[in-house]
Short mmCIF file of C-alpha atoms in Angstrom, two decimals:
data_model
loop_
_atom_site.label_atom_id
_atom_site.label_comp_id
_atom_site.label_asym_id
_atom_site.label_seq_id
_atom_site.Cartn_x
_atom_site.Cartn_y
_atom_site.Cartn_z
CA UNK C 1 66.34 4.49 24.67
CA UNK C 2 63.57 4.27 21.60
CA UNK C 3 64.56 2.44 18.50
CA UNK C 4 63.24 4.02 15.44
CA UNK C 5 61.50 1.74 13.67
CA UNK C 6 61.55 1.50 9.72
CA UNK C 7 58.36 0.27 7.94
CA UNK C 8 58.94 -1.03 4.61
CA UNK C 9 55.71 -2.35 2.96
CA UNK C 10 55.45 -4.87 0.22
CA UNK C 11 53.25 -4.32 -2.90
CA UNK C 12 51.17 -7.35 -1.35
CA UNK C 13 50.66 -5.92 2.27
CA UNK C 14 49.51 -2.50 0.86
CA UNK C 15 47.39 -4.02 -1.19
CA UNK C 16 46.06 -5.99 1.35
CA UNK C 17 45.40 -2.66 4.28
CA UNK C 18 44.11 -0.65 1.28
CA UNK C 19 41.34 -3.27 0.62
CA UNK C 20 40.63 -3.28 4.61
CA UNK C 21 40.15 0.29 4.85
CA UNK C 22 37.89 0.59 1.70
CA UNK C 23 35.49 -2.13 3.26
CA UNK C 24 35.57 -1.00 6.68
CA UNK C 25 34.29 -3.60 8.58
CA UNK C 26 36.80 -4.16 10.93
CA UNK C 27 37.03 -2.97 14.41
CA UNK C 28 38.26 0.57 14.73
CA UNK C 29 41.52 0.05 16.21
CA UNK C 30 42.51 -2.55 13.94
CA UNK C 31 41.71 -0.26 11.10
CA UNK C 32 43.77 2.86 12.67
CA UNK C 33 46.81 0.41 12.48
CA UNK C 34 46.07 -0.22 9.30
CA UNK C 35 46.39 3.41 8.48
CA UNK C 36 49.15 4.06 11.01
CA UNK C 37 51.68 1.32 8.51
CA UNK C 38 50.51 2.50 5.34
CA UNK C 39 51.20 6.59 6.70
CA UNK C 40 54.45 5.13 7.97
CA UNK C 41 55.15 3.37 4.76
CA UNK C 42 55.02 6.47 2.92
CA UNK C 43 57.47 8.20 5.06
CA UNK C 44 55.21 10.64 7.25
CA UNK C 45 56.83 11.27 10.34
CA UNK C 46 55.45 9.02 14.57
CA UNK C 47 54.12 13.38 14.67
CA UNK C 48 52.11 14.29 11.31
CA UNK C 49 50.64 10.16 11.63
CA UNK C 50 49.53 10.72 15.65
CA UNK C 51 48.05 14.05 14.55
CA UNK C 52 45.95 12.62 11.12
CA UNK C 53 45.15 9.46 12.67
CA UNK C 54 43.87 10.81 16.12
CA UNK C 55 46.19 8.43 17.92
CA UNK C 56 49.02 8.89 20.63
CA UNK C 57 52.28 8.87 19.83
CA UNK C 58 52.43 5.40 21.72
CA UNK C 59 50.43 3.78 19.39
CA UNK C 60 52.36 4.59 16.78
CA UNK C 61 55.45 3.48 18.18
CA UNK C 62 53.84 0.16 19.24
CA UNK C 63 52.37 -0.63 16.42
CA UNK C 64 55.30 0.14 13.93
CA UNK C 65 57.52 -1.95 16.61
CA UNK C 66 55.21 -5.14 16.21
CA UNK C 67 55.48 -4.96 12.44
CA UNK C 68 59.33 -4.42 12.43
CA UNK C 69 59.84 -7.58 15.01
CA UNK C 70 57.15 -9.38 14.18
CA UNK C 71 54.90 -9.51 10.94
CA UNK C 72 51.84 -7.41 9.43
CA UNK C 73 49.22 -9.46 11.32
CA UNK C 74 50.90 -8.84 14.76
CA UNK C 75 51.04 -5.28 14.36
CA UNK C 76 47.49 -5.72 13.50
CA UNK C 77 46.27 -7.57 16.43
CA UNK C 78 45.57 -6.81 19.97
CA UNK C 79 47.91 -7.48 22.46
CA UNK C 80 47.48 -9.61 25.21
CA UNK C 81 45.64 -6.98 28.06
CA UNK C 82 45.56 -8.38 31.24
CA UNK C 83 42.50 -9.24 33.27
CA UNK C 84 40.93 -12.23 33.96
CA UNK C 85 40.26 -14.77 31.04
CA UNK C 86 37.04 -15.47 29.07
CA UNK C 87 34.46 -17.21 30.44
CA UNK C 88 32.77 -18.87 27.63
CA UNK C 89 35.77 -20.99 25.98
CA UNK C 90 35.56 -20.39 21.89
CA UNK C 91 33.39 -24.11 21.17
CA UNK C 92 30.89 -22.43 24.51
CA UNK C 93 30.90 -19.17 22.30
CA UNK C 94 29.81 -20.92 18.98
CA UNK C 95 27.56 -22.92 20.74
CA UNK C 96 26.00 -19.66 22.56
CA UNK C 97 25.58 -18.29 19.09
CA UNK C 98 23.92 -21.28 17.47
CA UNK C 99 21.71 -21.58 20.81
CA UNK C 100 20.53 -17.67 20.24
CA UNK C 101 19.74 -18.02 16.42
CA UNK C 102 17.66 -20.98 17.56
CA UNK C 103 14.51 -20.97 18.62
CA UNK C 104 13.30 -19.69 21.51
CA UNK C 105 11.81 -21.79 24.39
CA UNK C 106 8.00 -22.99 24.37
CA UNK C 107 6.04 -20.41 25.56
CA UNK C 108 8.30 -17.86 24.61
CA UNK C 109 8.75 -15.19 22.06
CA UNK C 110 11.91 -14.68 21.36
CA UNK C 111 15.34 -15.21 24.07
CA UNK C 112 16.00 -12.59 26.91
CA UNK C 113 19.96 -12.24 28.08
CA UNK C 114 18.75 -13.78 31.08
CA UNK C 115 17.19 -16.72 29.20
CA UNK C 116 20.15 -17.63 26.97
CA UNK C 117 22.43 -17.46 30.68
CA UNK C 118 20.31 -20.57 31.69
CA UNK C 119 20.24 -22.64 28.64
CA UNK C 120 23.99 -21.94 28.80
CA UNK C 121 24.61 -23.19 32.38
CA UNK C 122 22.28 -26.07 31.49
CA UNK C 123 24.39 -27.13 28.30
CA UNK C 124 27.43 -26.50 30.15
CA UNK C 125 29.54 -26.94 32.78
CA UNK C 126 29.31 -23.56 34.48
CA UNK C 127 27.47 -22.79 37.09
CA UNK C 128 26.39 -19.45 36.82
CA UNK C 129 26.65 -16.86 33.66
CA UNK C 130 26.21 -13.19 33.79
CA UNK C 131 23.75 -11.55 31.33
CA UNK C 132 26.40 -9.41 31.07
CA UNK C 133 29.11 -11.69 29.62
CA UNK C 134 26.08 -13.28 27.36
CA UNK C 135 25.41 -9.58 25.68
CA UNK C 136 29.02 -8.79 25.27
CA UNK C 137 29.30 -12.23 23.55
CA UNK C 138 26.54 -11.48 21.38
CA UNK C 139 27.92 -8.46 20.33
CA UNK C 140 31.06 -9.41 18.99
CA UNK C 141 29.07 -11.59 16.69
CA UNK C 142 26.53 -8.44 15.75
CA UNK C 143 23.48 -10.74 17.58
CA UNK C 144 20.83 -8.96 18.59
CA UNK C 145 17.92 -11.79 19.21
CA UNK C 146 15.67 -9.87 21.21
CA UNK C 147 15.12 -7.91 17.75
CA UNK C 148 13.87 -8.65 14.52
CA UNK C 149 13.05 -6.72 10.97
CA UNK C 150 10.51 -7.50 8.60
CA UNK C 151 11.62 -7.43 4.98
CA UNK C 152 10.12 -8.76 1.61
CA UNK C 153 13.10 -10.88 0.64
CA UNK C 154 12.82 -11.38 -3.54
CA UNK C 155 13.34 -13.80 -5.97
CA UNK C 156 16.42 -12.95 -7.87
CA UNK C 157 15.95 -14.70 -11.01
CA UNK C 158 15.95 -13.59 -14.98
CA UNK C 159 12.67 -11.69 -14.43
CA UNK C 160 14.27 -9.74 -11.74
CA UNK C 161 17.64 -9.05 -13.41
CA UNK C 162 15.59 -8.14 -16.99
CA UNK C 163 13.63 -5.64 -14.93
CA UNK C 164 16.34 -3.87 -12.77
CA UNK C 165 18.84 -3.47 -15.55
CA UNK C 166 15.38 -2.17 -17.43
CA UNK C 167 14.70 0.73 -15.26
CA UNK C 168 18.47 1.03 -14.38
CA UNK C 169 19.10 1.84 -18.07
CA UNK C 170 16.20 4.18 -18.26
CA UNK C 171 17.70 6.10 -15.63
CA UNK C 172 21.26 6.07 -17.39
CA UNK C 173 19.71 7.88 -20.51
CA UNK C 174 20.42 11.12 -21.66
CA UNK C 175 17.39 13.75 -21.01
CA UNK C 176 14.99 13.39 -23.87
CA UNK C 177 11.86 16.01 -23.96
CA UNK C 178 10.29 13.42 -26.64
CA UNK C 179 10.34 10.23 -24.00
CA UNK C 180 10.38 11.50 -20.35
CA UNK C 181 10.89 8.93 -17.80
CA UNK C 182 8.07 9.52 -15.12
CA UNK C 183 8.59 7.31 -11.57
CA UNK C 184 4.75 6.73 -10.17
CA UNK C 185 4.09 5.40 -6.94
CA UNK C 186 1.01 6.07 -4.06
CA UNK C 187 1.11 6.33 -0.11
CA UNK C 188 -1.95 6.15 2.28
CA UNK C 189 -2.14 8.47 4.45
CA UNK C 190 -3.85 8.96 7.89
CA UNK C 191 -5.88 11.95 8.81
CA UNK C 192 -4.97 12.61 12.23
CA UNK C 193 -6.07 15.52 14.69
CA UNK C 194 -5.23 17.01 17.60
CA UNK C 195 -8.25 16.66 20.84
CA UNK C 196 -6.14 18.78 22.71
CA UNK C 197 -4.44 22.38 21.86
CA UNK C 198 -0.52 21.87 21.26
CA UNK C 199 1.90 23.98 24.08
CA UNK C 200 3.69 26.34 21.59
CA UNK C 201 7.73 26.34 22.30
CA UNK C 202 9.47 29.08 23.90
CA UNK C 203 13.39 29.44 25.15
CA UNK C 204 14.16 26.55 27.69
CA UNK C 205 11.02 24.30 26.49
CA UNK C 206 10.16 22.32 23.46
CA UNK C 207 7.00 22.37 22.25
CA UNK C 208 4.24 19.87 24.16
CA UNK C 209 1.19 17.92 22.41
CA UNK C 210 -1.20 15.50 23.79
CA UNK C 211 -0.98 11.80 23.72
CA UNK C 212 -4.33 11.48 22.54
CA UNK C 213 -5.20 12.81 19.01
CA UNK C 214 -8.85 12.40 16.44
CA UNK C 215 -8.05 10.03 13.48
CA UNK C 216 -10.41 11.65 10.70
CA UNK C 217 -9.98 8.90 7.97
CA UNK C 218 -7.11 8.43 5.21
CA UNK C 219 -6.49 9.40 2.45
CA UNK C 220 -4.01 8.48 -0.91
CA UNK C 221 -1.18 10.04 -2.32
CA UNK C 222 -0.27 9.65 -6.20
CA UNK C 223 3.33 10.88 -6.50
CA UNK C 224 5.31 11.37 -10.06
CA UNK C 225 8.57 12.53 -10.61
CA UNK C 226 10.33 13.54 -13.67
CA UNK C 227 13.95 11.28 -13.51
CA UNK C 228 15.60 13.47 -15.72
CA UNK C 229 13.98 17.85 -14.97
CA UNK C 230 12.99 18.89 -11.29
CA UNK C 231 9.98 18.44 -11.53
CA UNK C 232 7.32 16.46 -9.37
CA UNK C 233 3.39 16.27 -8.67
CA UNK C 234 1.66 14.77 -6.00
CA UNK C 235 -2.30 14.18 -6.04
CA UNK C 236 -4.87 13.61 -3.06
CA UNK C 237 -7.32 11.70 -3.45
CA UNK C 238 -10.09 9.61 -1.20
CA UNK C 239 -8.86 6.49 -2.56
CA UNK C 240 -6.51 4.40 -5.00
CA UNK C 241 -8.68 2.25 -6.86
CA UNK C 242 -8.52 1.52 -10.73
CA UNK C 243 -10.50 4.59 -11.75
CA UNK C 244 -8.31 6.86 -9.76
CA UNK C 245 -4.84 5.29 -10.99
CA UNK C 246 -6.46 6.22 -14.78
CA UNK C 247 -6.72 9.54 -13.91
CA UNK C 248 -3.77 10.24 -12.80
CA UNK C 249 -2.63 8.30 -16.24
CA UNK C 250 -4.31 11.00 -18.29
CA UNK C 251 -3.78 14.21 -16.50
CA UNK C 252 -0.03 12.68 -17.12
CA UNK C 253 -0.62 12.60 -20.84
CA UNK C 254 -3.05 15.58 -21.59
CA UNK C 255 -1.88 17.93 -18.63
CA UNK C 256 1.59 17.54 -17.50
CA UNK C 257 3.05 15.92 -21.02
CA UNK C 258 1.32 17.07 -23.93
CA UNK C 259 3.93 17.50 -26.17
CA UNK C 260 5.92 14.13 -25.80
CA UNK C 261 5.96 12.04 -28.22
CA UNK C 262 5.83 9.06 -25.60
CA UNK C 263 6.01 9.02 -21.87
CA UNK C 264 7.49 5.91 -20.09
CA UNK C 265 6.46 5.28 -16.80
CA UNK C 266 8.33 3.47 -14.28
CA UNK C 267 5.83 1.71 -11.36
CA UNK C 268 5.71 -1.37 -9.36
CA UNK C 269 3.62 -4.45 -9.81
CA UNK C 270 0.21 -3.18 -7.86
CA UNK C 271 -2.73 -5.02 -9.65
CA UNK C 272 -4.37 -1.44 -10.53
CA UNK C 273 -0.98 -0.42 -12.46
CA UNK C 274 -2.54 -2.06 -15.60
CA UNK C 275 -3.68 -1.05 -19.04
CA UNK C 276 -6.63 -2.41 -18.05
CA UNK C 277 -7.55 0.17 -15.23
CA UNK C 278 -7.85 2.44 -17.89
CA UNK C 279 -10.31 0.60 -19.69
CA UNK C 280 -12.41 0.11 -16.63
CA UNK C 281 -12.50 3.80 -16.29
CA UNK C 282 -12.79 4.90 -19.79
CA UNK C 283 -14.50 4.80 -22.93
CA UNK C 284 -12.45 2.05 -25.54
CA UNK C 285 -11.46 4.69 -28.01
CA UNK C 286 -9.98 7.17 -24.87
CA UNK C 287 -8.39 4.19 -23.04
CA UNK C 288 -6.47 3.80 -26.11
CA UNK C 289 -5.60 6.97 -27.09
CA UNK C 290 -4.14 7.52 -23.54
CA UNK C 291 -2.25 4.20 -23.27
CA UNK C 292 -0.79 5.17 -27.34
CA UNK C 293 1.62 7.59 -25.62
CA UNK C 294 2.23 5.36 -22.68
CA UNK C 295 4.99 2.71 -22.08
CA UNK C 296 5.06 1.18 -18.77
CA UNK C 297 8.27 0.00 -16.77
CA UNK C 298 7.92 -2.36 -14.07
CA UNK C 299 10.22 -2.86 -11.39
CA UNK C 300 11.28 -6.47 -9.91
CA UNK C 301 8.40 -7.79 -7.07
CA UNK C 302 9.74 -6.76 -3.96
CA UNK C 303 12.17 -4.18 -5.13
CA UNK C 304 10.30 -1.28 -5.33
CA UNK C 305 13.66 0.51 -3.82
CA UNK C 306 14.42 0.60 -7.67
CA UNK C 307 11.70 3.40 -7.92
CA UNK C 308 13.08 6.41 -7.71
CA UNK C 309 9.96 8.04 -6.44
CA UNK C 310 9.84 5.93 -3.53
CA UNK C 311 12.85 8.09 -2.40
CA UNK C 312 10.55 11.22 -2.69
CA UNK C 313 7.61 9.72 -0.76
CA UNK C 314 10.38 10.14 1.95
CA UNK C 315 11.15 13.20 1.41
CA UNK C 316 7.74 14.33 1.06
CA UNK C 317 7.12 12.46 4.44
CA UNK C 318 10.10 13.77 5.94
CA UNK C 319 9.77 17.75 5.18
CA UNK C 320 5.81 18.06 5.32
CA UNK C 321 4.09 15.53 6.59
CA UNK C 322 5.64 14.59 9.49
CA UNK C 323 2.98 16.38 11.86
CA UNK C 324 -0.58 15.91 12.52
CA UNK C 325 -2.89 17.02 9.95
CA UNK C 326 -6.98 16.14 9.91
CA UNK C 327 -8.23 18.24 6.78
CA UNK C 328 -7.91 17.04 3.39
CA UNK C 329 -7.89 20.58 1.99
CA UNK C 330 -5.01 22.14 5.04
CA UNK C 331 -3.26 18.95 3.63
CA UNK C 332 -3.80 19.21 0.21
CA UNK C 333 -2.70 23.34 0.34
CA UNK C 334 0.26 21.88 2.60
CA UNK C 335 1.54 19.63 0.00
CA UNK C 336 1.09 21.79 -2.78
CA UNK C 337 3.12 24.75 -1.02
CA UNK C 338 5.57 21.98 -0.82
CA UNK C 339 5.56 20.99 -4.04
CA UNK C 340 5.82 24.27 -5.58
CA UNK C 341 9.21 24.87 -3.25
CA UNK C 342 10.57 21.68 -4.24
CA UNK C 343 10.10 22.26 -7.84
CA UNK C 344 11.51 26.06 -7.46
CA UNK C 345 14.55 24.88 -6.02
CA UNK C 346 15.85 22.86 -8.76
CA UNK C 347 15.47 19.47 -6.52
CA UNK C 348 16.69 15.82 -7.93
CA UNK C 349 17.08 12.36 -7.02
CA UNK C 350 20.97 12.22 -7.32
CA UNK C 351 20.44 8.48 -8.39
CA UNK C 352 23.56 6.69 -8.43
CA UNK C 353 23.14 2.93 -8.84
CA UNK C 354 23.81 1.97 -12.48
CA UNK C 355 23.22 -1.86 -13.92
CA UNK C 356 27.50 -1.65 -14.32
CA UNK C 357 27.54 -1.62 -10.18
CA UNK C 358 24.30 -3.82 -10.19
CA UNK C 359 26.66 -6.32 -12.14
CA UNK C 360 29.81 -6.05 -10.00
CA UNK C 361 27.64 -5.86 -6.68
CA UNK C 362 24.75 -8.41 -6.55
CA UNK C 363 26.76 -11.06 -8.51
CA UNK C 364 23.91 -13.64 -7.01
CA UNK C 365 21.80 -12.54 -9.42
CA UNK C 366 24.44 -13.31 -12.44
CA UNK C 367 25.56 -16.87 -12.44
CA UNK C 368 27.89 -17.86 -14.27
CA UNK C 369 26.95 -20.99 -16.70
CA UNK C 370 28.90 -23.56 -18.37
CA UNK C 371 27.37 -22.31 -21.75
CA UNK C 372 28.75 -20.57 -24.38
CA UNK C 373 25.99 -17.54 -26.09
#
């Protein structure tokens, strides 16, 4: 005969699942008993929980049964499945672990399942290990050391705070028509061409290109967007040097702005983003009359995720450029149809990190000192 259990919650415990399911880095099961108690705590019925939880009715039964008998972290856990037990004891895990973020062998790259088996059945007692029970180790303990990323890893300091909550704030600003906030950026881009004709798709195949293709050169890419209108330009040109970076400065000014008062850029720290380029491209008297309606923003070194434009170099890359193109004008009349869409459509950067969630989230960057302001 089944018992119908009663789950009763305290203020502590729901306060304690609700904070597990808003992180949600648990393992799934644990986190479906987590909603399973707090459902149950509410008073839905073993039914309506199965059904919005995507559980058996079981489940529920078991897990409101541990709870009831037990306590919130055994209705939580796993129970005991049967099988044969672990291998690796838990000091062989953590030793498997530090073994795997260490370095490889000598004349080695990087460790292999196979490898780390060996160096385990030389540090331990076992005689063989299974690459098998190596990778599921691994994997409880998200290792993966047969892959690595690259990644520009900053110096969070005053500088970089000052110059994230900087261009944070700009972005937080009501629309003014007087001071538009412009995100610049560049890309290179390869020319690349096809050597063979492409197979054109039809029902039942996808379309087929060659391996091989021409490369035919690169070009650059000068991309602005407006953070507060829909509006963006991109430029091609051969090259991204000084001269062409004080162009793009003045068409900004005389073409695309001439009616703000002031126009403040936001860019990142590449040596030709300079008042200087424009003097090395112009006369003194035009260099300053251009850089009189200019106010540049810089974001931290090795954040240029603050740009906001670097999120439409994706998209750019994403919706029109992701195909093989070896003309600079096919590209340029490419882009510019793309552009004009783009623009039509009313597209923005729905930017939603503010220096408020900057300040709750990368606390690091915020100690606290023993001073008083």
């Amino acid at each position: 005969m089944n018992v119908r259990y009663r789950v009763e919650l305290s203020q502590a415990e729901r306060d304690e699942l609700t904070a597990m399911l808003s992180k949600g880095k648990r393992a799934a099961r644990k986190l479906k008993r987590a909603q399973i108690l707090l459902a149950a705590d509410s008073g839905c019925s073993d039914e309506e929980i199965a059904r919005t939880v995507a559980v058996g009715g079981s489940t529920v039964y078991r897990t409101k049964r541990r709870f009831v008998e037990g306590n919130l972290e055994q209705a939580l856990s796993e129970e005991p499945r049967p099988g044969a037990e672990r291998k690796l004891t838990g000091k062989e895990e953590a030793l498997l672990v530090a073994t795997a973020c260490a370095s490889p062998p000598e004349g080695r790259a990087r460790w292999t399942l196979e490898l780390l088996a060996d160096a385990m059945v030389k540090l331990t007692d076992h005689e063989s290990l299974s690459g098998e029970t190596v990778r599921r180790r691994l994997a409880e303990n998200g290792l993966k050391p047969w892959r690595r990323d690259m990644w520009c890893i900053p110096k969070v300091d005053g500088e970089y705070v000052a110059r994230m909550e900087d261009v944070l704030d700009l972005y937080a600003e009501a629309p003014d028509p007087d001071r538009p906030v412009v995100c610049f950026d560049e890309s290179p881009l390869q020319l690349i061409g096809e050597v063979r004709q492409p197979i054109p798709a039809e029902p039942g195949q996808l379309e087929r290109y060659d391996c091989e293709y021409r490369r035919n050169g690169t070009v650059n890419l000068f991309v602005c967007i407006d953070v507060h209108r829909p509006w963006r330009k991109v430029k091609v040109t051969e090259r991204r040097a000084a001269e062409d970076y004080a162009h793009c400065m003045r068409e900004l000014v005389d073409v695309h702005y001439p009616d703000a008062a002031c126009i403040r850029v936001v860019q990142d720290n590449l040596s030709t983003h300079a008042a200087g380029s424009l003097y090395e491209a112009f006369a003194p008297a035009e260099a300053r009359r251009i850089l009189r309606r200019l106010e540049f923003h810089y974001t931290p070194k090795h954040a240029s995720w603050l740009n906001m434009v670097e999120i439409e170099i994706g998209v750019l890359r994403g919706q029109c450029l992701d195909r093989r193109i070896d003309d600079p004008d096919w590209l340029r009349r490419e882009i510019d149809a793309w552009e004009r869409q783009r623009n039509a459509a009313g597209a923005q950067i729905n930017w939603m990190f503010t220096t408020d969630k900057a300040r709750a989230k990368m606390r690091r960057a915020y100690p606290v000192t023993s001073k008083e302001s």
